[in-house]
PDB file of C-alpha atoms and ligand atoms in Angstrom:
ATOM      1  CA  MET A 285      20.563  31.337  14.766  1.00  0.00           C
ATOM      2  CA  ARG A 286      18.563  33.992  16.629  1.00  0.00           C
ATOM      3  CA  THR A 287      20.397  36.567  18.764  1.00  0.00           C
ATOM      4  CA  PRO A 288      19.015  36.457  22.317  1.00  0.00           C
ATOM      5  CA  VAL A 289      17.355  39.563  23.767  1.00  0.00           C
ATOM      6  CA  VAL A 290      16.927  40.637  27.380  1.00  0.00           C
ATOM      7  CA  ALA A 291      14.932  43.808  28.049  1.00  0.00           C
ATOM      8  CA  ALA A 292      14.383  45.639  31.338  1.00  0.00           C
ATOM      9  CA  ASN A 293      10.971  47.175  31.928  1.00  0.00           C
ATOM     10  CA  TRP A 294      11.427  49.559  34.851  1.00  0.00           C
ATOM     11  CA  LYS A 295       7.699  50.446  34.793  1.00  0.00           C
ATOM     12  CA  MET A 296       6.854  53.453  37.054  1.00  0.00           C
ATOM     13  CA  ASN A 297       9.820  53.045  39.400  1.00  0.00           C
ATOM     14  CA  LYS A 298      12.847  55.150  40.435  1.00  0.00           C
ATOM     15  CA  ASP A 299      13.439  58.875  40.769  1.00  0.00           C
ATOM     16  CA  LEU A 300      16.193  60.616  38.820  1.00  0.00           C
ATOM     17  CA  SER A 301      18.979  59.917  41.280  1.00  0.00           C
ATOM     18  CA  GLU A 302      17.930  56.273  41.664  1.00  0.00           C
ATOM     19  CA  ALA A 303      17.701  55.905  37.896  1.00  0.00           C
ATOM     20  CA  LYS A 304      21.249  57.282  37.521  1.00  0.00           C
ATOM     21  CA  SER A 305      22.522  54.894  40.207  1.00  0.00           C
ATOM     22  CA  LEU A 306      20.925  51.918  38.491  1.00  0.00           C
ATOM     23  CA  VAL A 307      22.413  52.874  35.123  1.00  0.00           C
ATOM     24  CA  SER A 308      25.854  53.366  36.721  1.00  0.00           C
ATOM     25  CA  ALA A 309      25.657  49.989  38.447  1.00  0.00           C
ATOM     26  CA  LEU A 310      24.662  48.316  35.176  1.00  0.00           C
ATOM     27  CA  LEU A 311      27.496  49.950  33.273  1.00  0.00           C
ATOM     28  CA  ALA A 312      30.050  49.057  35.946  1.00  0.00           C
ATOM     29  CA  ASP A 313      29.498  45.324  35.507  1.00  0.00           C
ATOM     30  CA  TYR A 314      28.014  44.922  32.034  1.00  0.00           C
ATOM     31  CA  LYS A 315      30.153  42.957  29.621  1.00  0.00           C
ATOM     32  CA  LYS A 316      29.046  43.073  26.034  1.00  0.00           C
ATOM     33  CA  ALA A 317      28.314  39.595  24.702  1.00  0.00           C
ATOM     34  CA  ASN A 318      26.097  37.955  22.158  1.00  0.00           C
ATOM     35  CA  THR A 319      22.826  39.178  23.742  1.00  0.00           C
ATOM     36  CA  GLU A 320      20.943  42.332  22.780  1.00  0.00           C
ATOM     37  CA  VAL A 321      20.217  44.244  25.972  1.00  0.00           C
ATOM     38  CA  TYR A 322      17.607  46.991  26.366  1.00  0.00           C
ATOM     39  CA  ILE A 323      16.557  49.156  29.280  1.00  0.00           C
ATOM     40  CA  ALA A 324      13.152  50.851  29.272  1.00  0.00           C
ATOM     41  CA  PRO A 325      13.151  53.573  31.935  1.00  0.00           C
ATOM     42  CA  PRO A 326      10.165  55.917  32.425  1.00  0.00           C
ATOM     43  CA  PHE A 327       9.889  58.610  29.716  1.00  0.00           C
ATOM     44  CA  VAL A 328      11.365  61.387  31.861  1.00  0.00           C
ATOM     45  CA  PHE A 329      14.652  59.514  32.284  1.00  0.00           C
ATOM     46  CA  LEU A 330      15.130  58.380  28.682  1.00  0.00           C
ATOM     47  CA  ASN A 331      17.287  61.316  27.617  1.00  0.00           C
ATOM     48  CA  GLU A 332      19.531  61.134  30.690  1.00  0.00           C
ATOM     49  CA  ALA A 333      19.831  57.338  30.441  1.00  0.00           C
ATOM     50  CA  GLN A 334      20.838  57.561  26.794  1.00  0.00           C
ATOM     51  CA  GLN A 335      23.697  59.959  27.595  1.00  0.00           C
ATOM     52  CA  HIS A 336      25.179  57.285  29.860  1.00  0.00           C
ATOM     53  CA  ILE A 337      24.554  54.102  27.879  1.00  0.00           C
ATOM     54  CA  LYS A 338      25.187  55.354  24.365  1.00  0.00           C
ATOM     55  CA  ASP A 339      28.594  53.716  23.842  1.00  0.00           C
ATOM     56  CA  SER A 340      28.023  50.702  26.077  1.00  0.00           C
ATOM     57  CA  GLY A 341      26.105  48.342  23.825  1.00  0.00           C
ATOM     58  CA  ILE A 342      23.021  48.602  26.064  1.00  0.00           C
ATOM     59  CA  GLN A 343      20.142  50.051  24.042  1.00  0.00           C
ATOM     60  CA  LEU A 344      17.286  52.316  25.024  1.00  0.00           C
ATOM     61  CA  ALA A 345      13.595  51.429  24.794  1.00  0.00           C
ATOM     62  CA  ALA A 346      10.398  53.244  25.760  1.00  0.00           C
ATOM     63  CA  GLN A 347       7.521  51.663  27.685  1.00  0.00           C
ATOM     64  CA  ASN A 348       4.711  53.080  25.565  1.00  0.00           C
ATOM     65  CA  MET A 349       3.927  55.523  22.778  1.00  0.00           C
ATOM     66  CA  ASN A 350       0.960  57.312  21.245  1.00  0.00           C
ATOM     67  CA  ALA A 351      -0.331  56.247  17.834  1.00  0.00           C
ATOM     68  CA  ALA A 352      -0.601  59.850  16.609  1.00  0.00           C
ATOM     69  CA  ALA A 353       2.336  61.707  15.100  1.00  0.00           C
ATOM     70  CA  SER A 354       1.850  64.968  17.029  1.00  0.00           C
ATOM     71  CA  GLY A 355      -0.772  67.452  18.143  1.00  0.00           C
ATOM     72  CA  ALA A 356      -3.430  67.826  20.807  1.00  0.00           C
ATOM     73  CA  HIS A 357      -2.742  64.775  22.978  1.00  0.00           C
ATOM     74  CA  THR A 358      -1.988  66.200  26.403  1.00  0.00           C
ATOM     75  CA  GLY A 359       0.353  63.998  28.395  1.00  0.00           C
ATOM     76  CA  GLU A 360       1.274  61.730  25.502  1.00  0.00           C
ATOM     77  CA  ILE A 361       4.573  60.929  23.760  1.00  0.00           C
ATOM     78  CA  SER A 362       5.123  60.379  20.027  1.00  0.00           C
ATOM     79  CA  SER A 363       7.454  58.165  18.007  1.00  0.00           C
ATOM     80  CA  SER A 364       9.500  61.145  16.793  1.00  0.00           C
ATOM     81  CA  MET A 365       9.976  62.370  20.374  1.00  0.00           C
ATOM     82  CA  LEU A 366      11.250  58.938  21.390  1.00  0.00           C
ATOM     83  CA  LYS A 367      13.602  58.687  18.461  1.00  0.00           C
ATOM     84  CA  SER A 368      14.942  62.181  19.122  1.00  0.00           C
ATOM     85  CA  VAL A 369      16.204  61.060  22.551  1.00  0.00           C
ATOM     86  CA  GLY A 370      17.668  57.800  21.258  1.00  0.00           C
ATOM     87  CA  ALA A 371      14.817  55.365  21.926  1.00  0.00           C
ATOM     88  CA  SER A 372      14.256  53.478  18.682  1.00  0.00           C
ATOM     89  CA  THR A 373      12.549  50.554  20.386  1.00  0.00           C
ATOM     90  CA  VAL A 374       9.179  50.672  22.114  1.00  0.00           C
ATOM     91  CA  ILE A 375       7.275  48.178  24.269  1.00  0.00           C
ATOM     92  CA  LEU A 376       3.654  47.980  23.096  1.00  0.00           C
ATOM     93  CA  GLY A 377       0.680  45.952  24.321  1.00  0.00           C
ATOM     94  CA  HIS A 378       1.964  45.368  27.850  1.00  0.00           C
ATOM     95  CA  SER A 379      -0.722  43.740  30.001  1.00  0.00           C
ATOM     96  CA  GLU A 380      -0.700  46.710  32.394  1.00  0.00           C
ATOM     97  CA  ARG A 381      -1.543  49.012  29.475  1.00  0.00           C
ATOM     98  CA  ARG A 382      -4.312  46.614  28.447  1.00  0.00           C
ATOM     99  CA  ASP A 383      -5.729  45.951  31.947  1.00  0.00           C
ATOM    100  CA  ILE A 384      -5.276  49.247  33.794  1.00  0.00           C
ATOM    101  CA  TYR A 385      -5.597  51.701  30.893  1.00  0.00           C
ATOM    102  CA  GLY A 386      -8.029  49.720  28.764  1.00  0.00           C
ATOM    103  CA  GLU A 387      -5.897  49.536  25.622  1.00  0.00           C
ATOM    104  CA  THR A 388      -7.629  47.369  23.054  1.00  0.00           C
ATOM    105  CA  ASP A 389      -6.063  45.134  20.425  1.00  0.00           C
ATOM    106  CA  ALA A 390      -7.173  47.690  17.807  1.00  0.00           C
ATOM    107  CA  GLN A 391      -5.485  50.596  19.603  1.00  0.00           C
ATOM    108  CA  ILE A 392      -2.326  48.552  20.097  1.00  0.00           C
ATOM    109  CA  ASN A 393      -2.384  47.671  16.406  1.00  0.00           C
ATOM    110  CA  GLU A 394      -2.494  51.405  15.539  1.00  0.00           C
ATOM    111  CA  LYS A 395       0.538  52.005  17.753  1.00  0.00           C
ATOM    112  CA  VAL A 396       2.414  49.079  16.189  1.00  0.00           C
ATOM    113  CA  LYS A 397       1.779  50.465  12.708  1.00  0.00           C
ATOM    114  CA  THR A 398       2.856  53.971  13.741  1.00  0.00           C
ATOM    115  CA  ALA A 399       6.060  52.639  15.295  1.00  0.00           C
ATOM    116  CA  LEU A 400       6.931  50.534  12.250  1.00  0.00           C
ATOM    117  CA  ALA A 401       6.209  53.437   9.891  1.00  0.00           C
ATOM    118  CA  ALA A 402       8.610  55.512  12.004  1.00  0.00           C
ATOM    119  CA  ASP A 403      11.330  52.846  11.608  1.00  0.00           C
ATOM    120  CA  MET A 404      11.150  51.844  15.218  1.00  0.00           C
ATOM    121  CA  GLN A 405      11.511  48.358  16.622  1.00  0.00           C
ATOM    122  CA  VAL A 406       8.539  47.014  18.610  1.00  0.00           C
ATOM    123  CA  ILE A 407       8.560  44.668  21.586  1.00  0.00           C
ATOM    124  CA  PHE A 408       4.994  43.394  21.238  1.00  0.00           C
ATOM    125  CA  CYS A 409       3.539  41.957  24.473  1.00  0.00           C
ATOM    126  CA  PHE A 410       0.613  39.603  24.819  1.00  0.00           C
ATOM    127  CA  GLY A 411      -0.487  36.735  27.045  1.00  0.00           C
ATOM    128  CA  GLU A 412      -3.464  35.147  28.700  1.00  0.00           C
ATOM    129  CA  GLN A 413      -5.162  35.853  32.037  1.00  0.00           C
ATOM    130  CA  LEU A 414      -5.275  33.221  34.788  1.00  0.00           C
ATOM    131  CA  GLU A 415      -8.953  32.380  34.128  1.00  0.00           C
ATOM    132  CA  GLU A 416      -8.154  31.833  30.462  1.00  0.00           C
ATOM    133  CA  ARG A 417      -5.346  29.431  31.316  1.00  0.00           C
ATOM    134  CA  LYS A 418      -7.631  27.607  33.779  1.00  0.00           C
ATOM    135  CA  ALA A 419     -10.309  27.350  31.079  1.00  0.00           C
ATOM    136  CA  SER A 420      -7.673  26.039  28.626  1.00  0.00           C
ATOM    137  CA  THR A 421      -8.383  28.869  26.182  1.00  0.00           C
ATOM    138  CA  HIS A 422      -4.824  30.271  26.412  1.00  0.00           C
ATOM    139  CA  PHE A 423      -3.751  29.185  22.906  1.00  0.00           C
ATOM    140  CA  GLU A 424      -6.888  30.700  21.380  1.00  0.00           C
ATOM    141  CA  VAL A 425      -6.412  33.954  23.337  1.00  0.00           C
ATOM    142  CA  VAL A 426      -2.784  34.303  22.287  1.00  0.00           C
ATOM    143  CA  LYS A 427      -3.628  33.573  18.662  1.00  0.00           C
ATOM    144  CA  SER A 428      -6.306  36.229  18.687  1.00  0.00           C
ATOM    145  CA  GLN A 429      -4.024  38.823  20.334  1.00  0.00           C
ATOM    146  CA  LEU A 430      -1.368  38.164  17.695  1.00  0.00           C
ATOM    147  CA  ALA A 431      -3.846  38.277  14.820  1.00  0.00           C
ATOM    148  CA  SER A 432      -5.446  41.541  15.986  1.00  0.00           C
ATOM    149  CA  GLY A 433      -2.432  43.333  17.423  1.00  0.00           C
ATOM    150  CA  LEU A 434      -0.279  42.604  14.380  1.00  0.00           C
ATOM    151  CA  ALA A 435      -3.014  42.869  11.742  1.00  0.00           C
ATOM    152  CA  GLY A 436      -1.754  44.434   8.526  1.00  0.00           C
ATOM    153  CA  VAL A 437       1.926  43.931   9.398  1.00  0.00           C
ATOM    154  CA  ASP A 438       3.670  42.460   6.365  1.00  0.00           C
ATOM    155  CA  ALA A 439       6.289  39.724   6.492  1.00  0.00           C
ATOM    156  CA  GLU A 440       9.249  42.103   5.934  1.00  0.00           C
ATOM    157  CA  ALA A 441       8.185  44.266   8.881  1.00  0.00           C
ATOM    158  CA  TYR A 442       8.618  41.328  11.276  1.00  0.00           C
ATOM    159  CA  ALA A 443      12.350  42.053  11.163  1.00  0.00           C
ATOM    160  CA  SER A 444      11.474  45.004  13.432  1.00  0.00           C
ATOM    161  CA  ILE A 445       9.267  43.041  15.817  1.00  0.00           C
ATOM    162  CA  ILE A 446      10.266  41.144  18.940  1.00  0.00           C
ATOM    163  CA  LEU A 447       7.446  39.155  20.508  1.00  0.00           C
ATOM    164  CA  ALA A 448       7.081  38.933  24.292  1.00  0.00           C
ATOM    165  CA  TYR A 449       4.785  36.238  25.631  1.00  0.00           C
ATOM    166  CA  GLU A 450       3.808  37.286  29.131  1.00  0.00           C
ATOM    167  CA  PRO A 451       1.144  35.196  30.854  1.00  0.00           C
ATOM    168  CA  VAL A 452      -0.618  37.807  32.990  1.00  0.00           C
ATOM    169  CA  TRP A 453      -0.828  35.450  35.978  1.00  0.00           C
ATOM    170  CA  ALA A 454       2.986  35.357  36.098  1.00  0.00           C
ATOM    171  CA  ILE A 455       3.663  39.115  35.921  1.00  0.00           C
ATOM    172  CA  GLY A 456       4.872  40.574  39.206  1.00  0.00           C
ATOM    173  CA  THR A 457       3.309  37.677  41.123  1.00  0.00           C
ATOM    174  CA  GLY A 458       6.411  35.614  41.809  1.00  0.00           C
ATOM    175  CA  GLU A 459       4.667  32.794  39.962  1.00  0.00           C
ATOM    176  CA  THR A 460       6.593  31.840  36.811  1.00  0.00           C
ATOM    177  CA  ALA A 461       5.267  29.694  34.017  1.00  0.00           C
ATOM    178  CA  SER A 462       7.258  26.488  34.184  1.00  0.00           C
ATOM    179  CA  PRO A 463       9.899  26.194  31.468  1.00  0.00           C
ATOM    180  CA  GLU A 464       7.726  23.437  29.963  1.00  0.00           C
ATOM    181  CA  GLN A 465       4.591  25.640  29.924  1.00  0.00           C
ATOM    182  CA  ALA A 466       6.555  28.544  28.456  1.00  0.00           C
ATOM    183  CA  GLN A 467       8.246  26.406  25.798  1.00  0.00           C
ATOM    184  CA  GLU A 468       4.903  24.856  24.837  1.00  0.00           C
ATOM    185  CA  MET A 469       3.423  28.313  24.216  1.00  0.00           C
ATOM    186  CA  HIS A 470       6.527  29.614  22.436  1.00  0.00           C
ATOM    187  CA  ALA A 471       6.461  26.618  20.087  1.00  0.00           C
ATOM    188  CA  PHE A 472       2.786  27.351  19.421  1.00  0.00           C
ATOM    189  CA  ILE A 473       3.592  30.998  18.631  1.00  0.00           C
ATOM    190  CA  ARG A 474       6.399  30.000  16.268  1.00  0.00           C
ATOM    191  CA  GLU A 475       4.082  27.584  14.515  1.00  0.00           C
ATOM    192  CA  TYR A 476       1.479  30.361  14.239  1.00  0.00           C
ATOM    193  CA  LEU A 477       4.097  32.556  12.529  1.00  0.00           C
ATOM    194  CA  ARG A 478       5.018  29.701  10.203  1.00  0.00           C
ATOM    195  CA  THR A 479       1.419  29.171   9.094  1.00  0.00           C
ATOM    196  CA  GLU A 480       0.154  32.745   9.140  1.00  0.00           C
ATOM    197  CA  VAL A 481       3.235  34.703   8.011  1.00  0.00           C
ATOM    198  CA  SER A 482       6.147  32.663   6.619  1.00  0.00           C
ATOM    199  CA  ALA A 483       8.715  30.016   7.507  1.00  0.00           C
ATOM    200  CA  LYS A 484      11.454  32.664   7.410  1.00  0.00           C
ATOM    201  CA  VAL A 485       9.627  34.908   9.874  1.00  0.00           C
ATOM    202  CA  ALA A 486       8.966  31.898  12.131  1.00  0.00           C
ATOM    203  CA  ASP A 487      12.649  30.995  12.136  1.00  0.00           C
ATOM    204  CA  GLN A 488      13.960  34.537  12.615  1.00  0.00           C
ATOM    205  CA  THR A 489      11.548  36.216  15.036  1.00  0.00           C
ATOM    206  CA  ARG A 490      12.758  36.441  18.621  1.00  0.00           C
ATOM    207  CA  ILE A 491      10.110  35.350  21.129  1.00  0.00           C
ATOM    208  CA  LEU A 492      10.788  36.480  24.711  1.00  0.00           C
ATOM    209  CA  TYR A 493       9.229  35.136  27.872  1.00  0.00           C
ATOM    210  CA  GLY A 494       8.130  37.565  30.595  1.00  0.00           C
ATOM    211  CA  GLY A 495       6.678  36.877  34.018  1.00  0.00           C
ATOM    212  CA  SER A 496       8.699  36.725  37.248  1.00  0.00           C
ATOM    213  CA  VAL A 497      11.972  35.859  35.532  1.00  0.00           C
ATOM    214  CA  LYS A 498      14.727  35.807  38.168  1.00  0.00           C
ATOM    215  CA  PRO A 499      18.413  34.850  38.192  1.00  0.00           C
ATOM    216  CA  ALA A 500      17.361  31.481  39.645  1.00  0.00           C
ATOM    217  CA  ASN A 501      15.001  30.487  36.813  1.00  0.00           C
ATOM    218  CA  ALA A 502      16.398  32.399  33.822  1.00  0.00           C
ATOM    219  CA  ALA A 503      18.903  29.822  32.555  1.00  0.00           C
ATOM    220  CA  ASP A 504      16.350  27.011  32.517  1.00  0.00           C
ATOM    221  CA  LEU A 505      13.786  29.153  30.660  1.00  0.00           C
ATOM    222  CA  PHE A 506      16.325  30.475  28.150  1.00  0.00           C
ATOM    223  CA  SER A 507      17.705  27.012  27.424  1.00  0.00           C
ATOM    224  CA  ARG A 508      14.409  26.005  25.767  1.00  0.00           C
ATOM    225  CA  PRO A 509      14.563  25.924  21.982  1.00  0.00           C
ATOM    226  CA  ASP A 510      11.862  28.533  21.285  1.00  0.00           C
ATOM    227  CA  ILE A 511      12.602  30.955  24.140  1.00  0.00           C
ATOM    228  CA  ASP A 512      14.965  33.652  22.889  1.00  0.00           C
ATOM    229  CA  GLY A 513      15.341  35.720  26.047  1.00  0.00           C
ATOM    230  CA  GLY A 514      13.177  37.655  28.459  1.00  0.00           C
ATOM    231  CA  LEU A 515      11.282  40.819  29.267  1.00  0.00           C
ATOM    232  CA  ILE A 516      12.127  41.522  32.882  1.00  0.00           C
ATOM    233  CA  GLY A 517      10.123  43.676  35.313  1.00  0.00           C
ATOM    234  CA  GLY A 518      10.873  43.421  39.043  1.00  0.00           C
ATOM    235  CA  ALA A 519      14.283  41.801  38.693  1.00  0.00           C
ATOM    236  CA  SER A 520      15.464  44.558  36.336  1.00  0.00           C
ATOM    237  CA  LEU A 521      15.419  47.097  39.167  1.00  0.00           C
ATOM    238  CA  GLN A 522      18.539  45.551  40.755  1.00  0.00           C
ATOM    239  CA  ALA A 523      21.637  45.716  38.557  1.00  0.00           C
ATOM    240  CA  ASP A 524      23.157  42.449  39.783  1.00  0.00           C
ATOM    241  CA  ASP A 525      19.916  40.499  39.287  1.00  0.00           C
ATOM    242  CA  PHE A 526      19.362  41.953  35.829  1.00  0.00           C
ATOM    243  CA  LEU A 527      22.942  41.293  34.729  1.00  0.00           C
ATOM    244  CA  ALA A 528      22.735  37.715  36.031  1.00  0.00           C
ATOM    245  CA  ILE A 529      19.662  37.269  33.817  1.00  0.00           C
ATOM    246  CA  VAL A 530      21.495  38.823  30.862  1.00  0.00           C
ATOM    247  CA  ASN A 531      24.375  36.402  31.420  1.00  0.00           C
ATOM    248  CA  ALA A 532      21.942  33.479  31.539  1.00  0.00           C
ATOM    249  CA  ALA A 533      20.830  34.349  28.010  1.00  0.00           C
ATOM    250  CA  SER A 534      24.335  34.593  26.533  1.00  0.00           C
TER     251      SER A 534
HETATM  252  C1  PEP B 681       6.744  42.725  32.946  1.00  0.00           C
HETATM  253  O1  PEP B 681       6.135  43.617  33.502  1.00  0.00           O
HETATM  254  O2  PEP B 681       6.898  42.767  31.714  1.00  0.00           O
HETATM  255  C2  PEP B 681       7.254  41.629  33.762  1.00  0.00           C
HETATM  256  C3  PEP B 681       7.615  40.532  33.159  1.00  0.00           C
HETATM  257  O3  PEP B 681       7.293  41.832  35.125  1.00  0.00           O
HETATM  258  P1  PEP B 681       7.905  40.833  36.231  1.00  0.00           P
HETATM  259  O4  PEP B 681       9.246  40.373  35.724  1.00  0.00           O
HETATM  260  O5  PEP B 681       8.030  41.661  37.479  1.00  0.00           O
HETATM  261  O6  PEP B 681       6.951  39.704  36.378  1.00  0.00           O
END
């Protein structure tokens, strides 16, 4: 039995006072249940957010990280910095990092290895573009992103990896993959893990869906056998919407 996960990716939204209000609103109504819940605020709010959520059961995640341990990387953030403020989970490979900032599978793979070596948990994102879905190459694309992004990761290390399938055409567009389309891909990913890693890893790895998840569609998506929760962008910026999605996973 896999424990469901719902993670909030705030992206580059909120100022400090808005971030505090959102955390307060979450804490006011959050009831701990059988779902792991993460919030990933922008770097500058991680420390403050952790002070508020630390005894609540909600956990802290970062949205990105540098592959290097320290040194001359102006503007970048390392694994040890994240851990020192209470963020032991990091989102890597998000499509906005790939598309806007040109992160390659190889660079993402370096980050994954750095995070795992630092005993961090990784939420590894991947998913096809609209043209790839239209050309019916989406399974191939996903397989290649998994093979490259997670190259060199051994079976034991999968205990620290949560996968997040996010079809790029569904991110922030209001267009959600249908529960059938999402389940079909999640089953494919689980089968990939079974063949390429191990049956145990296939059975135990949580695979999240991301892409315009809302309170109205969350329960249907999360009821599918291979969908273990969601990575939530837009709807995580409103406490009531996010908590409704969390409840749909429990
Ligand atoms: C995301 O950015 O990971 C995401 C899923 O965004 P949204 O929920 O807004 O589509």
